[in-house]
CSV table of C-alpha atoms in Angstrom, one decimal:
chain,number,residue,atom,x,y,z
A,1008,MET,CA,6.5,-16.9,-11.6
A,1009,GLY,CA,2.8,-16.4,-11.8
A,1010,VAL,CA,0.9,-13.3,-10.8
A,1011,GLY,CA,0.1,-13.5,-7.1
A,1012,ILE,CA,-1.2,-10.1,-6.1
A,1013,VAL,CA,-3.2,-7.5,-8.0
A,1014,GLU,CA,-3.7,-4.1,-6.5
A,1015,TYR,CA,-7.0,-2.3,-7.4
A,1016,GLU,CA,-7.3,1.4,-7.0
A,1017,ILE,CA,-11.0,1.6,-6.4
A,1018,THR,CA,-11.1,5.4,-6.2
A,1019,ARG,CA,-8.9,8.4,-5.8
A,1020,ALA,CA,-11.5,10.3,-3.8
A,1021,CYS,CA,-10.4,10.7,-0.2
A,1022,ASN,CA,-11.6,12.4,3.0
A,1023,LEU,CA,-8.0,13.3,3.9
A,1024,ARG,CA,-5.1,15.2,2.4
A,1025,CYS,CA,-2.0,13.4,3.8
A,1026,ILE,CA,1.2,15.3,3.0
A,1027,HIS,CA,3.0,12.2,1.8
A,1028,CYS,CA,0.3,10.9,-0.6
A,1029,TYR,CA,1.9,9.5,-3.7
A,1030,ASN,CA,-1.2,9.8,-5.9
A,1031,ARG,CA,-2.6,13.1,-4.7
A,1032,SER,CA,-5.8,11.4,-3.5
A,1033,GLY,CA,-8.7,13.7,-3.2
A,1034,GLU,CA,-7.5,16.1,-5.8
A,1035,ASN,CA,-9.6,16.0,-9.0
A,1036,PRO,CA,-10.5,12.3,-8.6
A,1037,GLU,CA,-11.0,10.5,-12.0
A,1038,LYS,CA,-14.1,8.7,-13.0
A,1039,VAL,CA,-14.1,5.2,-11.6
A,1040,LEU,CA,-14.7,1.9,-13.4
A,1041,ASP,CA,-18.4,0.9,-13.7
A,1042,LEU,CA,-19.5,-2.1,-11.8
A,1043,GLY,CA,-19.9,-4.2,-14.9
A,1044,THR,CA,-16.2,-3.7,-15.7
A,1045,VAL,CA,-15.3,-4.5,-12.1
A,1046,GLU,CA,-17.3,-7.7,-12.2
A,1047,ARG,CA,-15.6,-8.8,-15.4
A,1048,MET,CA,-12.2,-8.0,-13.8
A,1049,MET,CA,-13.1,-10.2,-10.8
A,1050,ILE,CA,-14.1,-13.1,-13.1
A,1051,ASP,CA,-10.9,-12.7,-15.1
A,1052,LEU,CA,-8.8,-12.7,-12.0
A,1053,LYS,CA,-10.4,-15.9,-10.8
A,1054,ASN,CA,-10.0,-17.6,-14.2
A,1055,LEU,CA,-6.3,-16.6,-14.3
A,1056,GLY,CA,-5.8,-18.3,-10.9
A,1057,ILE,CA,-5.2,-15.0,-9.0
A,1058,ARG,CA,-6.4,-15.2,-5.5
A,1059,PHE,CA,-5.3,-12.1,-3.7
A,1060,LEU,CA,-6.7,-8.6,-4.4
A,1061,ASP,CA,-5.5,-5.5,-2.5
A,1062,ILE,CA,-8.0,-2.7,-2.6
A,1063,ILE,CA,-6.5,0.7,-2.2
A,1064,GLY,CA,-7.5,4.4,-2.9
A,1065,GLY,CA,-8.0,7.2,-2.4
A,1066,GLU,CA,-10.1,6.0,0.5
A,1067,PRO,CA,-12.1,2.9,-0.2
A,1068,LEU,CA,-14.7,3.7,2.4
A,1069,VAL,CA,-15.8,6.8,0.5
A,1070,TYR,CA,-16.5,4.7,-2.6
A,1071,PRO,CA,-20.3,4.3,-2.7
A,1072,HIS,CA,-20.3,0.7,-4.1
A,1073,LEU,CA,-17.6,-0.8,-1.8
A,1074,LEU,CA,-19.9,-3.4,-0.4
A,1075,LYS,CA,-21.0,-4.5,-3.8
A,1076,VAL,CA,-17.3,-4.8,-4.9
A,1077,LEU,CA,-16.6,-6.9,-1.8
A,1078,GLU,CA,-19.6,-9.1,-2.7
A,1079,LEU,CA,-18.2,-9.6,-6.2
A,1080,ALA,CA,-14.8,-10.5,-4.8
A,1081,LYS,CA,-16.2,-13.0,-2.4
A,1082,ALA,CA,-18.3,-14.6,-5.1
A,1083,ASN,CA,-15.1,-15.1,-7.2
A,1084,ASP,CA,-13.1,-16.6,-4.3
A,1085,LEU,CA,-10.7,-13.7,-4.1
A,1086,LYS,CA,-8.9,-13.1,-0.8
A,1087,VAL,CA,-9.1,-9.3,-0.2
A,1088,MET,CA,-7.2,-6.8,1.8
A,1089,ILE,CA,-8.6,-3.3,2.0
A,1090,ASN,CA,-6.3,-0.3,2.8
A,1091,THR,CA,-8.1,2.5,4.7
A,1092,ASN,CA,-7.2,5.5,6.8
A,1093,GLY,CA,-9.7,4.2,9.3
A,1094,VAL,CA,-11.3,7.6,9.9
A,1095,LEU,CA,-14.7,6.5,8.4
A,1096,ALA,CA,-14.6,3.0,10.0
A,1097,THR,CA,-17.6,3.6,12.3
A,1098,ARG,CA,-19.1,0.7,14.2
A,1099,GLU,CA,-22.0,0.7,11.8
A,1100,MET,CA,-19.8,0.6,8.7
A,1101,VAL,CA,-17.6,-2.1,10.0
A,1102,LYS,CA,-20.7,-4.2,10.9
A,1103,ARG,CA,-22.0,-3.8,7.3
A,1104,ILE,CA,-18.6,-4.9,5.9
A,1105,LYS,CA,-18.6,-7.9,8.3
A,1106,GLU,CA,-22.0,-9.1,6.9
A,1107,VAL,CA,-20.6,-9.0,3.3
A,1108,TYR,CA,-17.0,-10.2,3.8
A,1109,PRO,CA,-16.4,-11.5,7.3
A,1110,ASP,CA,-12.8,-12.7,6.7
A,1111,LEU,CA,-11.6,-9.5,5.0
A,1112,LEU,CA,-8.1,-8.4,5.8
A,1113,VAL,CA,-7.8,-4.8,6.9
A,1114,GLY,CA,-4.9,-2.4,6.7
A,1115,VAL,CA,-5.2,0.9,8.6
A,1116,SER,CA,-2.7,3.7,8.0
A,1117,LEU,CA,-1.3,5.3,11.1
A,1118,ASP,CA,2.0,7.2,11.0
A,1119,GLY,CA,2.9,7.7,14.6
A,1120,SER,CA,2.2,6.4,18.1
A,1121,THR,CA,1.0,9.9,19.2
A,1122,GLU,CA,-1.6,12.3,18.0
A,1123,THR,CA,1.0,15.0,17.4
A,1124,LEU,CA,3.2,12.8,15.1
A,1125,ASN,CA,0.4,11.2,13.1
A,1126,ASP,CA,-1.7,14.3,12.7
A,1127,THR,CA,1.2,16.4,11.4
A,1128,ILE,CA,1.3,14.0,8.5
A,1129,ARG,CA,-2.3,12.9,8.1
A,1130,GLY,CA,-4.3,15.9,9.3
A,1131,LYS,CA,-5.7,17.2,12.6
A,1132,GLY,CA,-8.0,14.8,14.4
A,1133,THR,CA,-7.1,11.8,12.3
A,1134,PHE,CA,-5.2,9.9,15.1
A,1135,LYS,CA,-8.2,9.5,17.4
A,1136,LYS,CA,-10.6,8.6,14.6
A,1137,ALA,CA,-8.2,6.1,13.0
A,1138,VAL,CA,-7.5,4.4,16.4
A,1139,ARG,CA,-11.3,4.2,16.9
A,1140,GLY,CA,-11.6,2.6,13.5
A,1141,ILE,CA,-8.9,0.1,14.3
A,1142,LEU,CA,-10.7,-0.9,17.5
A,1143,ASN,CA,-14.0,-1.2,15.7
A,1144,PHE,CA,-12.5,-3.6,13.2
A,1145,LEU,CA,-10.8,-5.6,16.0
A,1146,GLU,CA,-14.0,-5.8,18.0
A,1147,GLU,CA,-15.7,-7.3,15.0
A,1148,GLY,CA,-13.0,-9.9,14.7
A,1149,PHE,CA,-11.1,-8.6,11.6
A,1150,ASP,CA,-7.4,-9.3,11.1
A,1151,VAL,CA,-5.9,-5.8,11.2
A,1152,THR,CA,-2.5,-4.7,10.0
A,1153,MET,CA,-1.2,-1.2,10.9
A,1154,LEU,CA,0.5,0.6,8.0
A,1155,PHE,CA,3.6,2.8,8.8
A,1156,ILE,CA,5.3,4.9,6.2
A,1157,VAL,CA,8.9,5.7,7.3
A,1158,ASN,CA,9.9,9.4,6.9
A,1159,LYS,CA,11.9,12.1,8.5
A,1160,LEU,CA,9.1,13.1,10.9
A,1161,ASN,CA,8.4,9.6,12.4
A,1162,TRP,CA,11.2,7.1,11.9
A,1163,PHE,CA,12.5,7.5,15.5
A,1164,ASP,CA,9.0,6.7,16.8
A,1165,PHE,CA,9.0,3.1,15.4
A,1166,GLY,CA,9.7,1.4,18.8
A,1167,ASN,CA,6.9,3.3,20.5
A,1168,TYR,CA,4.7,2.6,17.5
A,1169,VAL,CA,5.2,-1.2,17.9
A,1170,GLU,CA,4.3,-1.0,21.6
A,1171,PHE,CA,1.3,1.1,20.8
A,1172,ALA,CA,0.1,-1.4,18.2
A,1173,LYS,CA,0.4,-4.2,20.8
A,1174,SER,CA,-1.5,-2.2,23.3
A,1175,LEU,CA,-4.4,-2.0,20.8
A,1176,GLY,CA,-4.3,-5.7,20.1
A,1177,VAL,CA,-2.7,-5.4,16.7
A,1178,SER,CA,-0.1,-8.1,15.9
A,1179,HIS,CA,0.7,-7.2,12.3
A,1180,ILE,CA,2.6,-4.1,11.0
A,1181,TYR,CA,3.5,-3.2,7.5
A,1182,VAL,CA,6.6,-1.0,7.2
A,1183,ASP,CA,6.8,1.1,4.0
A,1184,ARG,CA,9.2,3.8,2.9
A,1185,PHE,CA,8.3,7.3,1.9
A,1186,ILE,CA,8.5,7.7,-1.9
A,1187,PRO,CA,8.6,11.3,-3.1
A,1188,MET,CA,5.7,11.4,-5.5
A,1189,GLY,CA,2.5,13.4,-5.7
A,1190,ARG,CA,2.0,15.5,-2.5
A,1191,GLY,CA,5.0,13.6,-1.2
A,1192,LEU,CA,7.2,15.3,-3.7
A,1193,ASP,CA,5.7,18.7,-2.8
A,1194,ASN,CA,6.6,18.0,0.8
A,1195,TYR,CA,10.0,16.4,0.2
A,1196,GLY,CA,11.8,19.0,2.3
A,1197,ILE,CA,9.6,18.0,5.3
A,1198,LEU,CA,9.6,14.3,4.8
A,1199,GLY,CA,12.7,13.3,2.8
A,1200,MET,CA,15.6,11.7,4.5
A,1201,ASP,CA,19.3,12.2,3.5
A,1202,PRO,CA,21.3,9.0,3.0
A,1203,GLU,CA,22.9,9.0,6.5
A,1204,MET,CA,19.5,9.5,8.2
A,1205,MET,CA,18.0,6.7,6.0
A,1206,ARG,CA,20.8,4.3,7.0
A,1207,ILE,CA,20.3,5.0,10.7
A,1208,ALA,CA,16.5,4.7,10.4
A,1209,VAL,CA,16.6,1.4,8.6
A,1210,ASP,CA,19.2,0.0,11.0
A,1211,TYR,CA,17.0,1.0,13.9
A,1212,ILE,CA,13.9,-0.5,12.4
A,1213,LEU,CA,15.5,-3.8,11.5
A,1214,GLU,CA,16.9,-4.1,15.0
A,1215,ILE,CA,13.4,-3.8,16.5
A,1216,VAL,CA,12.0,-6.2,13.9
A,1217,ARG,CA,14.7,-8.8,14.8
A,1218,GLU,CA,14.1,-8.5,18.5
A,1219,GLU,CA,10.3,-8.3,18.6
A,1220,LYS,CA,8.5,-11.6,19.2
A,1221,GLU,CA,4.9,-10.6,19.5
A,1222,VAL,CA,4.4,-8.8,16.2
A,1223,TYR,CA,4.7,-10.0,12.6
A,1224,PHE,CA,6.2,-7.5,10.2
A,1225,TYR,CA,5.8,-7.1,6.5
A,1226,LEU,CA,8.7,-5.1,5.2
A,1227,GLU,CA,8.8,-3.1,2.0
A,1228,GLU,CA,11.4,-4.5,-0.3
A,1229,SER,CA,13.9,-1.6,0.1
A,1230,ILE,CA,13.9,-2.1,3.9
A,1231,GLY,CA,13.6,-5.9,4.0
A,1232,GLY,CA,15.9,-6.6,1.0
A,1233,GLY,CA,13.3,-8.7,-0.8
A,1234,ARG,CA,12.8,-9.1,-4.5
A,1235,CYS,CA,10.6,-6.5,-6.2
A,1236,PRO,CA,7.5,-8.2,-7.5
A,1237,ALA,CA,6.4,-5.4,-9.8
A,1238,GLY,CA,5.8,-6.5,-13.3
A,1239,PHE,CA,6.1,-10.2,-12.5
A,1240,SER,CA,4.0,-11.4,-9.6
A,1241,HIS,CA,2.4,-8.0,-8.9
A,1242,PHE,CA,0.4,-5.5,-11.0
A,1243,SER,CA,-1.7,-2.5,-10.2
A,1244,ILE,CA,-5.0,-1.6,-11.8
A,1245,LEU,CA,-5.5,2.2,-11.6
A,1246,VAL,CA,-8.8,3.9,-11.1
A,1247,ASP,CA,-9.4,4.3,-14.9
A,1248,GLY,CA,-8.5,0.7,-15.7
A,1249,THR,CA,-4.9,1.4,-16.7
A,1250,VAL,CA,-2.5,-1.4,-15.6
A,1251,VAL,CA,1.0,-0.7,-14.4
A,1252,PRO,CA,3.7,-2.9,-12.7
A,1253,CYS,CA,3.0,-1.0,-9.5
A,1254,GLY,CA,1.2,2.3,-8.7
A,1255,HIS,CA,4.4,4.3,-8.5
A,1256,PHE,CA,4.8,4.0,-12.3
A,1257,ARG,CA,1.5,5.7,-12.9
A,1258,TYR,CA,2.9,9.0,-14.2
A,1259,ASP,CA,5.0,7.6,-17.0
A,1260,GLU,CA,3.1,6.2,-20.0
A,1261,ARG,CA,6.0,4.0,-20.9
A,1262,PHE,CA,4.9,1.7,-18.1
A,1263,HIS,CA,1.2,1.7,-18.9
A,1264,ILE,CA,0.9,-1.9,-20.0
A,1265,GLY,CA,-2.8,-1.8,-21.1
A,1266,ASN,CA,-6.3,-1.0,-19.9
A,1267,ILE,CA,-8.9,-3.6,-18.7
A,1268,THR,CA,-11.7,-1.6,-20.4
A,1269,LYS,CA,-10.3,-2.6,-23.8
A,1270,ASP,CA,-7.6,-5.2,-23.4
A,1271,LYS,CA,-7.6,-8.8,-22.1
A,1272,LEU,CA,-6.2,-9.1,-18.6
A,1273,SER,CA,-4.2,-12.2,-19.5
A,1274,ASP,CA,-2.6,-10.3,-22.4
A,1275,ILE,CA,-1.8,-7.3,-20.2
A,1276,PHE,CA,0.0,-9.5,-17.7
A,1277,GLU,CA,2.0,-11.3,-20.3
A,1278,LYS,CA,3.1,-8.0,-21.9
A,1279,GLY,CA,3.9,-6.6,-18.4
A,1280,LYS,CA,6.3,-9.5,-17.8
A,1281,THR,CA,8.5,-8.2,-20.6
A,1282,LEU,CA,9.0,-4.7,-19.2
A,1283,PHE,CA,11.9,-5.6,-16.9
A,1284,ARG,CA,14.9,-7.8,-17.5
A,1285,ASN,CA,16.0,-8.7,-14.0
A,1286,ARG,CA,13.5,-11.0,-12.2
A,1287,LYS,CA,15.8,-11.2,-9.2
A,1288,PHE,CA,15.9,-7.4,-8.6
A,1289,ARG,CA,16.1,-6.7,-4.9
A,1290,GLY,CA,14.5,-3.6,-3.4
A,1291,CYS,CA,12.1,-1.2,-5.1
A,1292,ARG,CA,12.2,-0.7,-8.9
A,1293,ALA,CA,10.1,2.4,-8.7
A,1294,CYS,CA,12.5,3.9,-6.3
A,1295,SER,CA,15.4,3.3,-8.6
A,1296,TYR,CA,13.4,4.8,-11.5
A,1297,LEU,CA,12.5,7.9,-9.5
A,1298,ARG,CA,16.0,8.5,-8.1
A,1299,LYS,CA,18.1,7.3,-11.1
A,1300,GLY,CA,15.7,7.3,-14.0
A,1301,ASP,CA,16.2,3.6,-14.6
A,1302,PRO,CA,14.1,0.8,-12.9
A,1303,GLU,CA,16.9,-1.7,-13.6
A,1304,GLU,CA,19.5,0.3,-11.6
A,1305,PRO,CA,20.2,-0.9,-8.0
A,1306,ASP,CA,17.8,0.4,-5.4
A,1307,PRO,CA,19.7,3.4,-3.7
A,1308,VAL,CA,18.3,2.6,-0.3
A,1309,LEU,CA,19.3,-1.1,-0.5
A,1310,GLU,CA,22.8,0.1,-1.5
A,1311,LEU,CA,23.0,2.2,1.7
A,1312,ILE,CA,22.0,-0.8,3.8
A,1313,ARG,CA,24.6,-3.0,2.2
A,1314,MET,CA,27.3,-0.3,2.7
A,1315,ASN,CA,26.3,-0.2,6.4
A,1316,ASP,CA,26.6,-4.0,6.6
A,1317,GLU,CA,30.1,-3.9,5.1
A,1318,GLU,CA,31.5,-1.3,7.5
């Protein structure tokens, strides 16, 4: 299995302080990679046959050289998705992005179908601004995916969320699970779900996914039961150039495979593929690591779903 997707944390600076943020974006953001290093990274990705780059933050739209990075990605034939909170996606900014990378894929985070739900998680006033950002991207012809993080405060809203997405003209939704890291760990009492609630929530979400015909869903592996790509077909490049199987392994140096500022990307990926034994692991390795201390142990959420199926 070759590497298919590389995630690039372009910055940890952020205009928001979402209570579930796994990497504490906006708090003491580290120095970012210089553009020369970024350009070499893009060239290496192309030479390695990798075609998909997922740009995350922080908030990519606060990064001052975003347009230049998109130019570099385009020049190296990389298909790019950018993950944004949408708040800074003004019509002017979106038009500038359109000029540089007209077929950019856009993911906009929204954690509820109402202002009250979303703003409790992402901050006062963010719902209206994010929705405006979504509409600005859609008006310029971008392919937009709405990003929903399942937690105790919003899981029951998923049906309304799907209908709201459709009302905006969005036909793609990514469903992720809340992972207690960073500020998310600080707020676990507010956001965390006990096993029974998680079982009910996942069952509810999957029922909607099965019945919905107008929206295409991307399901995080714990929810959808897919294989975890971390360390095999997926790697994350952190803001300082450190490479990890996925961003949720950032806080444990045992999973720091290398750094693109000093190591060859091809060597890093080959080393990374030796981290985990089970290539057929289903669910989320990081979730098993965080909950059980071992990324090879079964995903606890997927175990709950299977128990539910057997009853």
